[in-house]
């Protein structure tokens, strides 16, 4: 796995391939961005959060993280988004008590 491309280089490698499915996905993403009304950083952070929620494929992360890198989205913002949506299992937030049934 150490030889796999990451970030914008990985996106460029995918884009350079004869990949009509990839091209379609890129166009769908661009169309969705334009209709969202969000700024580019918010749009990409939202997409990254949705990828986590959907437990999607590594290629989806590669595409969106590469785009975020190219737009200059700070890595700390991406990390913060990932921390915010990280699964916590069945734990309750601190201070929240289990309901008492009688």
Coordinates of C-alpha atoms in Angstrom, one line a residue:
X1 CA 0.0 0.0 0.0
X2 CA 3.0 2.3 0.4
X3 CA 3.3 2.6 -3.4
X4 CA -0.3 3.8 -3.9
X5 CA -0.7 7.4 -4.9
X6 CA -2.4 9.8 -2.5
X7 CA -3.7 13.3 -2.6
X8 CA -3.8 15.4 -5.7
X9 CA -1.2 13.1 -7.4
X10 CA -3.6 10.2 -7.0
X11 CA -6.4 12.2 -8.5
X12 CA -4.2 13.2 -11.4
X13 CA -3.3 9.6 -12.0
X14 CA -6.9 8.6 -12.0
X15 CA -7.9 11.5 -14.3
X16 CA -5.1 10.6 -16.7
X17 CA -6.6 7.1 -17.3
X18 CA -9.2 6.4 -19.9
X19 CA -12.0 6.2 -17.3
X20 CA -15.4 7.3 -18.5
X21 CA -16.9 6.3 -15.2
X22 CA -14.4 8.5 -13.4
X23 CA -15.1 11.4 -15.7
X24 CA -18.9 11.0 -15.1
X25 CA -18.3 11.1 -11.4
X26 CA -16.2 14.2 -11.6
X27 CA -18.9 16.0 -13.7
X28 CA -21.6 14.9 -11.3
X29 CA -19.6 16.3 -8.4
X30 CA -19.0 19.6 -10.2
X31 CA -22.7 19.9 -11.0
X32 CA -23.7 19.2 -7.4
X33 CA -21.2 21.8 -6.1
X34 CA -22.7 24.5 -8.4
X35 CA -26.3 23.7 -7.2
X36 CA -25.3 23.5 -3.5
X37 CA -24.8 27.3 -3.0
X38 CA -21.9 26.5 -0.6
X39 CA -18.4 27.8 -0.8
X40 CA -15.8 25.2 -2.0
X41 CA -14.3 24.5 1.4
X42 CA -17.7 23.9 3.1
X43 CA -18.8 21.8 0.2
X44 CA -15.8 19.5 0.3
X45 CA -15.8 19.2 4.1
X46 CA -19.5 18.2 3.9
X47 CA -18.7 15.6 1.3
X48 CA -15.8 14.2 3.3
X49 CA -18.2 13.9 6.3
X50 CA -20.7 12.1 4.2
X51 CA -18.1 9.7 2.9
X52 CA -17.4 8.7 6.5
X53 CA -21.1 8.3 7.2
X54 CA -21.5 6.1 4.1
X55 CA -18.4 4.0 4.8
X56 CA -17.4 4.5 1.2
X57 CA -14.5 3.3 -0.9
X58 CA -11.0 4.6 -0.7
X59 CA -11.3 6.0 -4.3
X60 CA -14.0 8.4 -3.1
X61 CA -11.8 9.7 -0.3
X62 CA -8.9 10.1 -2.8
X63 CA -11.0 12.2 -5.1
X64 CA -12.4 14.5 -2.4
X65 CA -9.2 14.8 -0.4
X66 CA -7.3 15.6 -3.6
X67 CA -9.8 18.3 -4.5
X68 CA -9.6 19.7 -1.0
X69 CA -5.8 19.8 -1.2
X70 CA -5.9 21.5 -4.5
X71 CA -8.2 24.2 -3.2
X72 CA -6.0 24.7 -0.2
X73 CA -8.4 23.5 2.5
X74 CA -6.2 23.3 5.6
X75 CA -5.5 19.8 6.8
X76 CA -6.6 20.8 10.3
X77 CA -10.1 21.6 9.0
X78 CA -10.2 18.2 7.4
X79 CA -9.0 16.5 10.6
X80 CA -11.5 18.5 12.6
X81 CA -14.3 17.3 10.3
X82 CA -13.2 13.7 10.6
X83 CA -13.0 13.9 14.4
X84 CA -16.5 15.5 14.5
X85 CA -18.1 12.6 12.7
X86 CA -16.0 9.8 14.1
X87 CA -18.1 6.9 15.2
X88 CA -18.2 6.6 19.0
X89 CA -19.9 3.2 19.2
X90 CA -22.6 3.0 21.8
X91 CA -21.1 5.4 24.2
X92 CA -23.1 8.3 25.6
X93 CA -21.7 11.8 25.7
X94 CA -20.4 12.8 29.2
X95 CA -23.1 14.1 31.5
X96 CA -25.9 12.1 29.8
X97 CA -27.4 9.6 32.1
X98 CA -29.0 6.4 31.1
X99 CA -32.8 6.6 31.6
X100 CA -34.2 5.0 34.7
X101 CA -37.2 2.7 33.9
X102 CA -39.5 1.8 36.8

